[in-house]
Structure formats: structure tokens, C-alpha cells
PDB file of N, CA and C in Angstrom:
ATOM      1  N   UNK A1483      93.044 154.086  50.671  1.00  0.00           N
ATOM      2  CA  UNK A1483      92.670 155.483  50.590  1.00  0.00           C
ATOM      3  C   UNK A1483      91.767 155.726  49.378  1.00  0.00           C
ATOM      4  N   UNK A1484      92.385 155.140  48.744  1.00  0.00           N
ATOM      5  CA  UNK A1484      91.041 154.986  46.959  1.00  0.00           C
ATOM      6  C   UNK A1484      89.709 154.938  47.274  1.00  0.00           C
ATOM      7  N   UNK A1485      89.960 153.944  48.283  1.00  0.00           N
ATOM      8  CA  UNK A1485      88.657 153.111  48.134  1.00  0.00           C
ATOM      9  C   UNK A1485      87.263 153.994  49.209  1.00  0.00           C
ATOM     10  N   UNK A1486      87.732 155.150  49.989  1.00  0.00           N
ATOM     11  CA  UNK A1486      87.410 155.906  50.957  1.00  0.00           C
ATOM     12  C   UNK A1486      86.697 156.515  50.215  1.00  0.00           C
ATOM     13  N   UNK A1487      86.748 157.366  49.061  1.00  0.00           N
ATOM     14  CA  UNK A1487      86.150 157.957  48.276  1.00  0.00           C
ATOM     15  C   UNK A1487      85.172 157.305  47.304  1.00  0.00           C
ATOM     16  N   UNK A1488      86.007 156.311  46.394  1.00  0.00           N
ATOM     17  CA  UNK A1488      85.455 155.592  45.234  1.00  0.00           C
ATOM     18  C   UNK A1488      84.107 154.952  46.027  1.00  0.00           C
ATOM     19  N   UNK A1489      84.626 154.361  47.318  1.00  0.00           N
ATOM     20  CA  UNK A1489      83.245 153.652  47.788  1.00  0.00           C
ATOM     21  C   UNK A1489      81.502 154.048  47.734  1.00  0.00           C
ATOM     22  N   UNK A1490      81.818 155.351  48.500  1.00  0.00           N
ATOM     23  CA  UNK A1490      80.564 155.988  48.516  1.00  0.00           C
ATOM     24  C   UNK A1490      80.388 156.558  47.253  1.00  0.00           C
ATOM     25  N   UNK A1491      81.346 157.279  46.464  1.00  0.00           N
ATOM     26  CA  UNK A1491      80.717 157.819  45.264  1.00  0.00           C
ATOM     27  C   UNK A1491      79.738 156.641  44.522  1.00  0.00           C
ATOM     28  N   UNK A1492      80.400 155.303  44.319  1.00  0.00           N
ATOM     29  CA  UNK A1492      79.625 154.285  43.311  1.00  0.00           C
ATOM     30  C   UNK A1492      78.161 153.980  44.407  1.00  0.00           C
ATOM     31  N   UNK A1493      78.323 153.703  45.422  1.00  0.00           N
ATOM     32  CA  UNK A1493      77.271 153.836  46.401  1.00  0.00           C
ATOM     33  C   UNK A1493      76.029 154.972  45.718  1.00  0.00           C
ATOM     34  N   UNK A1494      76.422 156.128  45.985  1.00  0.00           N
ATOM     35  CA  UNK A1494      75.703 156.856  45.582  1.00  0.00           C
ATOM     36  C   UNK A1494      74.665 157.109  44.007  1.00  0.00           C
ATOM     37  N   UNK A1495      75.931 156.573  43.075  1.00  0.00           N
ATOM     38  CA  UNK A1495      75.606 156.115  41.832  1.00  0.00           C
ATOM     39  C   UNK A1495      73.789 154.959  41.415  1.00  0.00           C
ATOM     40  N   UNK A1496      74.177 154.072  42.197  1.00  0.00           N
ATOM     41  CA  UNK A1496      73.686 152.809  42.708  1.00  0.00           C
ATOM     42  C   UNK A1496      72.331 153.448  43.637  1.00  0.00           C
ATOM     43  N   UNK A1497      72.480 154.143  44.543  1.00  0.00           N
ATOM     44  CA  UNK A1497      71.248 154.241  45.025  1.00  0.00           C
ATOM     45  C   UNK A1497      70.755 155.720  45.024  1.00  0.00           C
ATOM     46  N   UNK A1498      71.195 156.598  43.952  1.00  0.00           N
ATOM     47  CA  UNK A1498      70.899 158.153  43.679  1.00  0.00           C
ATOM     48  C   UNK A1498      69.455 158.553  43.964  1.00  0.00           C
ATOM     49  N   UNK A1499      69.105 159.068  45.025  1.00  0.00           N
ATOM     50  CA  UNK A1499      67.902 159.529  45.409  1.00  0.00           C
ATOM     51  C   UNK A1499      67.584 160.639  46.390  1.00  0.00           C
ATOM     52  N   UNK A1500      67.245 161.424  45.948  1.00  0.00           N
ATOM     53  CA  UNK A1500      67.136 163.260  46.750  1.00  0.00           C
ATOM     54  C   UNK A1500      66.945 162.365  48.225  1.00  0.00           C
ATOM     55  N   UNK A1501      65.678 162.264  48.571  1.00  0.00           N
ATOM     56  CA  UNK A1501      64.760 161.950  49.505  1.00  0.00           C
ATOM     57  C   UNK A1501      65.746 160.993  50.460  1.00  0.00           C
ATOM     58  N   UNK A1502      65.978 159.836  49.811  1.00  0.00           N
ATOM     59  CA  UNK A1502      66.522 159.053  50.769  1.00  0.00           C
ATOM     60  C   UNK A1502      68.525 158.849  50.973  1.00  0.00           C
ATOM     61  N   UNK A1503      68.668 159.822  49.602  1.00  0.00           N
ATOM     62  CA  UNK A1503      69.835 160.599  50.302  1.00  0.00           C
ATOM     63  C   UNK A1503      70.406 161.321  51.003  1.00  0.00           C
ATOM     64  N   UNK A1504      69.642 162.071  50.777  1.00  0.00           N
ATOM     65  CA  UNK A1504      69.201 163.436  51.879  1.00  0.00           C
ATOM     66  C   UNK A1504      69.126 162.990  53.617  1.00  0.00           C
ATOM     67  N   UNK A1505      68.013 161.832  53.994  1.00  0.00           N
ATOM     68  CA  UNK A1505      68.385 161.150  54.813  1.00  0.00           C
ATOM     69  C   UNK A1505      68.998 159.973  55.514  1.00  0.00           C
ATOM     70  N   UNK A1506      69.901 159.977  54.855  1.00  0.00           N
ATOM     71  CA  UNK A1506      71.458 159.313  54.949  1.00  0.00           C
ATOM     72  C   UNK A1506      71.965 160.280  55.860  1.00  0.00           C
ATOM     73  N   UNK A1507      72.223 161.060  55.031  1.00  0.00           N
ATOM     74  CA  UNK A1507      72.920 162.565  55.289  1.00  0.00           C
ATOM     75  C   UNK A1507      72.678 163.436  56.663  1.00  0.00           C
ATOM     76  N   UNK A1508      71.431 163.241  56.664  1.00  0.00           N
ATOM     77  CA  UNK A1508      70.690 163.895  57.894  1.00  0.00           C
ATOM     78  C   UNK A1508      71.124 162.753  59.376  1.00  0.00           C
ATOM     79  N   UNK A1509      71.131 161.825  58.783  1.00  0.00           N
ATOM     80  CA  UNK A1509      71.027 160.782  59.851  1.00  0.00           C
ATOM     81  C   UNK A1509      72.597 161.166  60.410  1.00  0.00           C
ATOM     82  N   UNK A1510      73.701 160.644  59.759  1.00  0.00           N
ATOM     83  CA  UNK A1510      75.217 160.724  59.762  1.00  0.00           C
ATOM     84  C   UNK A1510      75.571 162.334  60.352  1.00  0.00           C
ATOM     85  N   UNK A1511      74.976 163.245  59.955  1.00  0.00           N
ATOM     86  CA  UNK A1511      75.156 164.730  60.383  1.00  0.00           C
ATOM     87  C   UNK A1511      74.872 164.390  62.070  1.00  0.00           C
ATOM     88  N   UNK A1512      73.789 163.909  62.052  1.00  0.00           N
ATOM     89  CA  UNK A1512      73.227 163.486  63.559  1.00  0.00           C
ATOM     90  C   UNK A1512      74.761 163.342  64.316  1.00  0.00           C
ATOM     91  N   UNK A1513      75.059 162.147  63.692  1.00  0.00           N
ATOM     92  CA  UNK A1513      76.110 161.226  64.487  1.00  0.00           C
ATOM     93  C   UNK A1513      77.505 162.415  64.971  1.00  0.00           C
ATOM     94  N   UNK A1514      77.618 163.439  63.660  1.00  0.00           N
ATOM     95  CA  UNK A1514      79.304 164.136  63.913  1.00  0.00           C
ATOM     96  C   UNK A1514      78.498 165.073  65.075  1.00  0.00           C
ATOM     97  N   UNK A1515      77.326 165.734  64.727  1.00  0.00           N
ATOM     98  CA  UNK A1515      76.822 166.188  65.515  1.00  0.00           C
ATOM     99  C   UNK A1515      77.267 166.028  66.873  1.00  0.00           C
ATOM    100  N   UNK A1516      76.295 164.903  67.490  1.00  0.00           N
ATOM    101  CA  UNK A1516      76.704 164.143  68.895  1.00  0.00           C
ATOM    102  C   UNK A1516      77.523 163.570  68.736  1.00  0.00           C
ATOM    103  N   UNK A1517      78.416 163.756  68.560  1.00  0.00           N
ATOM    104  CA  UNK A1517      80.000 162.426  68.515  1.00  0.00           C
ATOM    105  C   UNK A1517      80.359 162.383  69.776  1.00  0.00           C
ATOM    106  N   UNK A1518      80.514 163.598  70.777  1.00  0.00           N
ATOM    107  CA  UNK A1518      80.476 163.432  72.378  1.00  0.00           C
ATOM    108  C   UNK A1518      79.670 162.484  72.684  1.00  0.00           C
ATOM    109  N   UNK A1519      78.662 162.937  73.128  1.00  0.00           N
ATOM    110  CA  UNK A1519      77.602 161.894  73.779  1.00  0.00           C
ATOM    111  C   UNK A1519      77.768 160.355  73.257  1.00  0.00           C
ATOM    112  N   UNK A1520      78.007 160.089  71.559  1.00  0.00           N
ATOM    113  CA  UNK A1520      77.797 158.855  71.688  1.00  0.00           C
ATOM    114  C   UNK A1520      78.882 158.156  72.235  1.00  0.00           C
ATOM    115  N   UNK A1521      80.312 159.251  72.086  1.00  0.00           N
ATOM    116  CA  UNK A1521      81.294 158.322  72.205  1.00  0.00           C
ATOM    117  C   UNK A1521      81.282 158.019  73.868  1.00  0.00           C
ATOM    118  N   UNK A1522      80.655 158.509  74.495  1.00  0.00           N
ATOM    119  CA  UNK A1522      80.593 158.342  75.810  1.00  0.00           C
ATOM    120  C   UNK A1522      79.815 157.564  76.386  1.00  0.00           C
ATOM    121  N   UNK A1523      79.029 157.328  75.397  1.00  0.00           N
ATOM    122  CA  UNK A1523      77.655 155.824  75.478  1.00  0.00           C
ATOM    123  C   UNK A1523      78.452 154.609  75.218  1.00  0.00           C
ATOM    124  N   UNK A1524      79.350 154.876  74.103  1.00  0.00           N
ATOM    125  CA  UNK A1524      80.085 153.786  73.738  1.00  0.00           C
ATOM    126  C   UNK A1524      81.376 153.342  74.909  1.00  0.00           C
ATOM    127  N   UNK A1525      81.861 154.547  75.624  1.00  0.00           N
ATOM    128  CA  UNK A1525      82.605 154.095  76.495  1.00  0.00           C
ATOM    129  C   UNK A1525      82.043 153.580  77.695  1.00  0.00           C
ATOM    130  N   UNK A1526      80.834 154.195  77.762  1.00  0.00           N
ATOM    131  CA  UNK A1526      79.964 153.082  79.391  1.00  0.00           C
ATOM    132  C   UNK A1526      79.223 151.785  78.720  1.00  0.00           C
ATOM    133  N   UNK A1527      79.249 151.498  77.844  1.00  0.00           N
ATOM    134  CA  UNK A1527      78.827 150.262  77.432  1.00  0.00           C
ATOM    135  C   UNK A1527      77.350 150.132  77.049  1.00  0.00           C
ATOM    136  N   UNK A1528      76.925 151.511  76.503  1.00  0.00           N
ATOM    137  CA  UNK A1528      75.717 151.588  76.982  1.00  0.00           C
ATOM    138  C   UNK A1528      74.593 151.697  75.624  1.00  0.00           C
ATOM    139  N   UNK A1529      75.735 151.660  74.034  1.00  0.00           N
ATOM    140  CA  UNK A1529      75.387 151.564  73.085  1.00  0.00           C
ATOM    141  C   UNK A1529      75.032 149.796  72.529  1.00  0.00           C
ATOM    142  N   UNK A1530      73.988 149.827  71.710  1.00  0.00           N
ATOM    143  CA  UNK A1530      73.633 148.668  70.954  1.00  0.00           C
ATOM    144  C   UNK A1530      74.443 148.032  69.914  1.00  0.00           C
ATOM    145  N   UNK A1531      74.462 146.972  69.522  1.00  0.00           N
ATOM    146  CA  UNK A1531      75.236 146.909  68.795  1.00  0.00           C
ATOM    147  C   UNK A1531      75.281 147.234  67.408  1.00  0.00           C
ATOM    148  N   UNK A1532      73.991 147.430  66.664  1.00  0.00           N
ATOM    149  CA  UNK A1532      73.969 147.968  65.711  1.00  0.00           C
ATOM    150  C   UNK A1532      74.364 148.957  65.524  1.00  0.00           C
ATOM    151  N   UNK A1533      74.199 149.929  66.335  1.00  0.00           N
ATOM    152  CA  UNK A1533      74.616 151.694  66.857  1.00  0.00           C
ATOM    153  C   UNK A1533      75.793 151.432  66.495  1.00  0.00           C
ATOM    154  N   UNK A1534      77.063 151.028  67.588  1.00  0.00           N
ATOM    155  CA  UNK A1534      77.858 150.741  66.923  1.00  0.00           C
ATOM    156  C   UNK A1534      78.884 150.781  65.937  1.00  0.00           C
ATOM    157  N   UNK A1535      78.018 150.273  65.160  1.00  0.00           N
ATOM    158  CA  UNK A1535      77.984 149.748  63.743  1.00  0.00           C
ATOM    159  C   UNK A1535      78.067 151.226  63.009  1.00  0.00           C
ATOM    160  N   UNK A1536      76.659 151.353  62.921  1.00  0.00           N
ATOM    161  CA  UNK A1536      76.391 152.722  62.544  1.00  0.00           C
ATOM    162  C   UNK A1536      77.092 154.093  62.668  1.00  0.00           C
ATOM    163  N   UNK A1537      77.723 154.149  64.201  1.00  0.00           N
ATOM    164  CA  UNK A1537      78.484 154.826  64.331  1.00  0.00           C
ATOM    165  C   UNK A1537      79.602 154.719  64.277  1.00  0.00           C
ATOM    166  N   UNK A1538      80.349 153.522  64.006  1.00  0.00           N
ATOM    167  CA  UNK A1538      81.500 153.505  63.830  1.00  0.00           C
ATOM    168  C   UNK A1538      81.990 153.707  62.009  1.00  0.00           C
ATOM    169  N   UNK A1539      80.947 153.883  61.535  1.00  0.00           N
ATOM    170  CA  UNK A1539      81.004 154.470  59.840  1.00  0.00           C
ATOM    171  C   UNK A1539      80.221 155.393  59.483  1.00  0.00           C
ATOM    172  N   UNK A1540      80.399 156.564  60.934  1.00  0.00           N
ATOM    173  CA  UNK A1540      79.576 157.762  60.544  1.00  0.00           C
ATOM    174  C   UNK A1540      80.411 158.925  59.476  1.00  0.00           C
ATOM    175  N   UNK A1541      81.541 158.711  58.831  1.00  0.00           N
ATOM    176  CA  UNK A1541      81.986 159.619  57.929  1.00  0.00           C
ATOM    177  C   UNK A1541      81.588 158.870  56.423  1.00  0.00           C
ATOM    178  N   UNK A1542      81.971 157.506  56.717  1.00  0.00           N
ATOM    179  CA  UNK A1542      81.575 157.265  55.544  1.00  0.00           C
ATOM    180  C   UNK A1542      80.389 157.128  55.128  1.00  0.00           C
ATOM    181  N   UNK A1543      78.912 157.369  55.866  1.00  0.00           N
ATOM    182  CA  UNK A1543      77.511 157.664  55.976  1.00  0.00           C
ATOM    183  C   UNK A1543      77.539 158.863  55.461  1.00  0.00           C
ATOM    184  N   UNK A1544      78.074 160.065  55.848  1.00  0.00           N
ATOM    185  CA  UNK A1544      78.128 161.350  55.402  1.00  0.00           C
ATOM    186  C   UNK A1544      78.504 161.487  53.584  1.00  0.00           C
ATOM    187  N   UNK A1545      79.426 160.675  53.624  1.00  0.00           N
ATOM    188  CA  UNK A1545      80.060 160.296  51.953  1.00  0.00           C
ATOM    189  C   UNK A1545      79.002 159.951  50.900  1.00  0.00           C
ATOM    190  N   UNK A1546      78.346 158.691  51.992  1.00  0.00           N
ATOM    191  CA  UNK A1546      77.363 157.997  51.034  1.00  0.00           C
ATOM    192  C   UNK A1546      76.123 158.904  50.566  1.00  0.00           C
ATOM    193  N   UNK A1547      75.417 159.367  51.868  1.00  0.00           N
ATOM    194  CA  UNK A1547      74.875 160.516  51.578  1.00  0.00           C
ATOM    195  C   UNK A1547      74.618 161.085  50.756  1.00  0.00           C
ATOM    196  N   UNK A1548      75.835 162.050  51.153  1.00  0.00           N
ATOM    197  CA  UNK A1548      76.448 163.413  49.738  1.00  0.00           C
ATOM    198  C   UNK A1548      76.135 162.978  48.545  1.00  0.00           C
ATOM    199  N   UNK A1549      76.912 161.325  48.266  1.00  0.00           N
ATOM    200  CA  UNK A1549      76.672 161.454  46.740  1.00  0.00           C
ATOM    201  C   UNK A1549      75.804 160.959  46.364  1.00  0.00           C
ATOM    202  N   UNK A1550      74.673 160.468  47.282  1.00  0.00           N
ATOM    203  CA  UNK A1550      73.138 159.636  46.757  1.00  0.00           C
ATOM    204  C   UNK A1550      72.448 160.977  46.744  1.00  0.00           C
ATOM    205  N   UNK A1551      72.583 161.842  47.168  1.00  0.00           N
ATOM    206  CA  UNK A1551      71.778 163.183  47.015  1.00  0.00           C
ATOM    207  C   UNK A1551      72.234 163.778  45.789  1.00  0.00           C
ATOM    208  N   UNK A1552      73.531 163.834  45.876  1.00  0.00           N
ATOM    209  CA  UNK A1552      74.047 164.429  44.541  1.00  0.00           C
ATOM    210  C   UNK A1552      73.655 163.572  43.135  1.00  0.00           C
ATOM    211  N   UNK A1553      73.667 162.329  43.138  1.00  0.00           N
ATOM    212  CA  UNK A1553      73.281 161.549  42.028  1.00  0.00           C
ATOM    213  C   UNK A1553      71.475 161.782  41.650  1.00  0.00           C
ATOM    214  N   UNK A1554      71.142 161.577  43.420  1.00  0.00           N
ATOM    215  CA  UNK A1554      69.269 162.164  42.970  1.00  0.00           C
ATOM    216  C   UNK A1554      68.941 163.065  42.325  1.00  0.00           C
ATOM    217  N   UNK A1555      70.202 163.982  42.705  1.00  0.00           N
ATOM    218  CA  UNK A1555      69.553 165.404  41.602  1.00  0.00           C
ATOM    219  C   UNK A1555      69.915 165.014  40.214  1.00  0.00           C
ATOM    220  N   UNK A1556      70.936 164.710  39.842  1.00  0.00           N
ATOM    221  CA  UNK A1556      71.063 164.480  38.978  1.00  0.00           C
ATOM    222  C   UNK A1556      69.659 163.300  37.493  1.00  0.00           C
ATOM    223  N   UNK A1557      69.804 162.508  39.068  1.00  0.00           N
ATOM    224  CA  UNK A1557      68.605 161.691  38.032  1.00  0.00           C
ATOM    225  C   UNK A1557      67.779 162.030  38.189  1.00  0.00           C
ATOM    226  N   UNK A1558      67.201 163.672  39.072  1.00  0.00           N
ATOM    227  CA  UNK A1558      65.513 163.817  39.378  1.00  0.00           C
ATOM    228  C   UNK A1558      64.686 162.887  39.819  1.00  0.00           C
ATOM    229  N   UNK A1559      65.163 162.291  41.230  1.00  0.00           N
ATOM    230  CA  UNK A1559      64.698 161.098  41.634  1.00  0.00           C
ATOM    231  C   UNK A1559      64.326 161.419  42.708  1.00  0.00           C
ATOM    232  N   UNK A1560      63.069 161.845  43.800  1.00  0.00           N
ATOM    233  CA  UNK A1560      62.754 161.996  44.960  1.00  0.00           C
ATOM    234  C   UNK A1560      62.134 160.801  45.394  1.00  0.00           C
ATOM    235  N   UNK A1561      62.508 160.312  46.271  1.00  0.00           N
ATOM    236  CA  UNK A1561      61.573 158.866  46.688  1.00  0.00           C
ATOM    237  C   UNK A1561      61.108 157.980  45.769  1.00  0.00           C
ATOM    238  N   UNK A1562      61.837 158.104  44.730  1.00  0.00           N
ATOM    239  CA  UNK A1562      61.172 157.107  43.362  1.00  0.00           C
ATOM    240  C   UNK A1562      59.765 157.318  43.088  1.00  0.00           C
ATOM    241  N   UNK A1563      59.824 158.951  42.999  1.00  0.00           N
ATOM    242  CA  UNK A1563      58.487 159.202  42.583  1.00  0.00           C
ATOM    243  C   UNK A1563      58.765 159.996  40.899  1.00  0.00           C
TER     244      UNK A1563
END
């Protein structure tokens, strides 16, 4: 349960960036978004396997996200510009 949290926060730490936190975030929103549809792709067999992947750690995508956006602001980091 520690590690649910701690994970993505140091994640975020590590790769703190508005821009490409932001779309983390956007991406994973996608996923809770459609969580019907995919889970129904996933039950006809009809997802990839990376997908998957991807979707099978769409909360903790949302986590990672949050705090790479939250760390970007912090470091004033947009796209490493």
C-alpha cells in the first residue's frame, strides 16, 4: 500500500515536467474515461498487448501524472524548455 503512493510521487520527482506530465495525465484520464469500451476490447480479445499493459496501470498513470505535473511546476519545467 506504501508503495501505491510513494511510487509515483518519486516517479514524478524524477521526471517533473508540466508538458509531458500533463500528458501522462491526459493520456490515463483517456483510459478511466473509456474504461467500458476498453474493458470490453479486453474481454473480446481484441486489445494489443501493450494496451494491455497500459491499461492495466491506468490509476497508477493518473498518479504518475499528477505528480510529474506537480513537480514541473514546481521546477518550471515545460518540455525542457
Amino acid at each position: 500500500l506504501f508503495t501505491i503512493v510513494t511510487f509515483p510521487f518519486i516517479f514524478g520527482v524524477m521526471y517533473g515536467d508540466i508538458g509531458h506530465g500533463g500528458a501522462l495525465f491526459l493520456a490515463a484520464l483517456y483510459f478511466l474515461y473509456y474504461e467500458n469500451d476498453f474493458l470490453e476490447q479486453q474481454r473480446r480479445g481484441e486489445m494489443s498487448e501493450i494496451m494491455k499493459y497500459a491499461f492495466g496501470a491506468r490509476y497508477a498513470l493518473v498518479l504518475m501524472g499528477f505528480f510529474g505535473f506537480y513537480c514541473g511546476t514546481i521546477y518550471n519545467d515545460f518540455i525542457s524548455v
